[in-house]
Amino acid sequence: MNAQIEEEIRTYILENILFIKGKYPYADSTSLLGEGIIDSMNVLELVTFTENQYGIEVEDADITPDHFDSVEKLAQYIRQSLSQAKSSPKKNDGKQGFSPALGEIRP
């Protein structure tokens, strides 16, 4: 999954934000906001893409240019988040009973 994340981000931006076909026209390090490639609404689209594609819950505090201003930065954020998720134990909220969202009974 070395360059796969960058390719998925580029493809998403091409198809869903730039609405063009072909090769991604920018370097992975290009500032998406600084160059006017995306705006604040597009950042929210990238947040939704990140959450849906990688199963990452993006916290409000993480929605910054440090994480979403380039393909390179977003890929780094995704890798870091996936790595943290693997190394963190699953949270148990201590609630028991039926979970309608999960459709199951909790032990």
mmCIF file of C-alpha atoms in Angstrom:
data_model
loop_
_atom_site.group_PDB
_atom_site.id
_atom_site.type_symbol
_atom_site.label_atom_id
_atom_site.label_comp_id
_atom_site.label_asym_id
_atom_site.label_seq_id
_atom_site.Cartn_x
_atom_site.Cartn_y
_atom_site.Cartn_z
ATOM 1 C CA MET A 1 0.000 0.000 0.000
ATOM 2 C CA ASN A 2 3.031 2.239 -0.473
ATOM 3 C CA ALA A 3 1.832 4.575 -3.249
ATOM 4 C CA GLN A 4 -1.706 3.212 -3.393
ATOM 5 C CA ILE A 5 -3.090 5.815 -1.001
ATOM 6 C CA GLU A 6 -1.676 8.694 -3.051
ATOM 7 C CA GLU A 7 -3.146 7.195 -6.225
ATOM 8 C CA GLU A 8 -6.578 6.835 -4.599
ATOM 9 C CA ILE A 9 -6.469 10.462 -3.404
ATOM 10 C CA ARG A 10 -5.398 11.716 -6.842
ATOM 11 C CA THR A 11 -8.149 9.717 -8.533
ATOM 12 C CA TYR A 12 -10.755 11.045 -6.103
ATOM 13 C CA ILE A 13 -9.659 14.656 -6.668
ATOM 14 C CA LEU A 14 -9.616 14.195 -10.450
ATOM 15 C CA GLU A 15 -13.044 12.586 -10.664
ATOM 16 C CA ASN A 16 -14.957 14.336 -7.876
ATOM 17 C CA ILE A 17 -13.417 17.776 -7.490
ATOM 18 C CA LEU A 18 -11.677 18.701 -10.750
ATOM 19 C CA PHE A 19 -14.059 16.656 -12.932
ATOM 20 C CA ILE A 20 -11.352 15.862 -15.459
ATOM 21 C CA LYS A 21 -10.105 12.655 -17.006
ATOM 22 C CA GLY A 22 -6.495 11.786 -17.547
ATOM 23 C CA LYS A 23 -3.380 12.232 -15.492
ATOM 24 C CA TYR A 24 -3.334 14.159 -12.232
ATOM 25 C CA PRO A 25 -1.724 17.486 -13.240
ATOM 26 C CA TYR A 26 -0.009 18.427 -9.965
ATOM 27 C CA ALA A 27 2.859 17.184 -7.828
ATOM 28 C CA ASP A 28 1.793 15.354 -4.684
ATOM 29 C CA SER A 29 3.388 18.133 -2.627
ATOM 30 C CA THR A 30 1.428 20.956 -4.350
ATOM 31 C CA SER A 31 -0.618 23.045 -1.919
ATOM 32 C CA LEU A 32 -4.218 22.317 -2.853
ATOM 33 C CA LEU A 33 -5.525 25.327 -0.946
ATOM 34 C CA GLY A 34 -2.670 27.698 -1.728
ATOM 35 C CA GLU A 35 -2.915 27.049 -5.461
ATOM 36 C CA GLY A 36 -6.702 27.375 -5.443
ATOM 37 C CA ILE A 37 -7.192 23.760 -6.541
ATOM 38 C CA ILE A 38 -9.683 23.129 -3.724
ATOM 39 C CA ASP A 39 -11.737 25.322 -1.423
ATOM 40 C CA SER A 40 -13.149 24.760 2.057
ATOM 41 C CA MET A 41 -16.119 22.776 0.726
ATOM 42 C CA ASN A 42 -13.723 20.479 -1.128
ATOM 43 C CA VAL A 43 -11.807 19.950 2.111
ATOM 44 C CA LEU A 44 -15.033 18.618 3.618
ATOM 45 C CA GLU A 45 -15.392 16.316 0.598
ATOM 46 C CA LEU A 46 -11.871 15.023 1.262
ATOM 47 C CA VAL A 47 -12.770 14.457 4.916
ATOM 48 C CA THR A 48 -15.801 12.392 3.875
ATOM 49 C CA PHE A 49 -13.692 10.493 1.330
ATOM 50 C CA THR A 50 -11.074 9.737 4.001
ATOM 51 C CA GLU A 51 -13.666 8.499 6.479
ATOM 52 C CA ASN A 52 -15.519 6.353 3.939
ATOM 53 C CA GLN A 53 -12.530 4.979 2.052
ATOM 54 C CA TYR A 54 -10.286 4.184 5.018
ATOM 55 C CA GLY A 55 -12.669 3.884 7.966
ATOM 56 C CA ILE A 56 -10.974 6.723 9.789
ATOM 57 C CA GLU A 57 -12.964 9.003 12.063
ATOM 58 C CA VAL A 58 -11.536 12.435 11.295
ATOM 59 C CA GLU A 59 -11.730 14.632 14.364
ATOM 60 C CA ASP A 60 -12.595 18.312 13.868
ATOM 61 C CA ALA A 61 -9.199 19.274 15.280
ATOM 62 C CA ASP A 62 -7.534 17.245 12.516
ATOM 63 C CA ILE A 63 -9.148 19.220 9.689
ATOM 64 C CA THR A 64 -6.176 21.493 9.111
ATOM 65 C CA PRO A 65 -3.828 22.339 6.243
ATOM 66 C CA ASP A 66 -1.239 20.174 8.008
ATOM 67 C CA HIS A 67 -3.377 17.168 7.046
ATOM 68 C CA PHE A 68 -5.473 18.197 4.028
ATOM 69 C CA ASP A 69 -3.399 20.701 2.009
ATOM 70 C CA SER A 70 -1.732 18.266 -0.393
ATOM 71 C CA VAL A 71 -1.954 14.708 -1.615
ATOM 72 C CA GLU A 72 1.293 14.036 0.241
ATOM 73 C CA LYS A 73 0.025 15.434 3.561
ATOM 74 C CA LEU A 74 -3.318 13.671 3.334
ATOM 75 C CA ALA A 75 -1.653 10.331 2.539
ATOM 76 C CA GLN A 76 0.670 10.807 5.518
ATOM 77 C CA TYR A 77 -2.319 11.604 7.771
ATOM 78 C CA ILE A 78 -4.188 8.517 6.543
ATOM 79 C CA ARG A 79 -1.180 6.238 7.122
ATOM 80 C CA GLN A 80 -0.636 7.675 10.591
ATOM 81 C CA SER A 81 -4.319 7.278 11.479
ATOM 82 C CA LEU A 82 -4.437 3.702 10.197
ATOM 83 C CA SER A 83 -1.280 2.866 12.140
ATOM 84 C CA GLN A 84 -2.699 4.343 15.351
ATOM 85 C CA ALA A 85 -5.960 2.469 14.870
ATOM 86 C CA LYS A 86 -4.103 -0.840 14.563
ATOM 87 C CA SER A 87 -2.024 -0.243 17.674
ATOM 88 C CA SER A 88 -4.879 1.096 19.841
ATOM 89 C CA PRO A 89 -7.097 -1.359 21.706
ATOM 90 C CA LYS A 90 -10.786 -1.245 20.841
ATOM 91 C CA LYS A 91 -12.718 1.072 23.112
ATOM 92 C CA ASN A 92 -15.399 -0.519 25.244
ATOM 93 C CA ASP A 93 -18.009 2.011 26.246
ATOM 94 C CA GLY A 94 -19.172 -0.248 29.078
ATOM 95 C CA LYS A 95 -22.756 -0.226 27.824
ATOM 96 C CA GLN A 96 -24.675 -3.433 27.710
ATOM 97 C CA GLY A 97 -27.886 -4.316 25.903
ATOM 98 C CA PHE A 98 -29.205 -3.924 22.401
ATOM 99 C CA SER A 99 -27.382 -1.691 19.971
ATOM 100 C CA PRO A 100 -29.805 -0.594 17.228
ATOM 101 C CA ALA A 101 -26.966 0.898 15.169
ATOM 102 C CA LEU A 102 -25.139 -2.405 15.190
ATOM 103 C CA GLY A 103 -28.251 -4.566 15.164
ATOM 104 C CA GLU A 104 -26.886 -6.791 17.862
ATOM 105 C CA ILE A 105 -27.005 -7.475 21.552
ATOM 106 C CA ARG A 106 -23.975 -6.367 23.489
ATOM 107 C CA PRO A 107 -22.592 -8.745 26.107
#
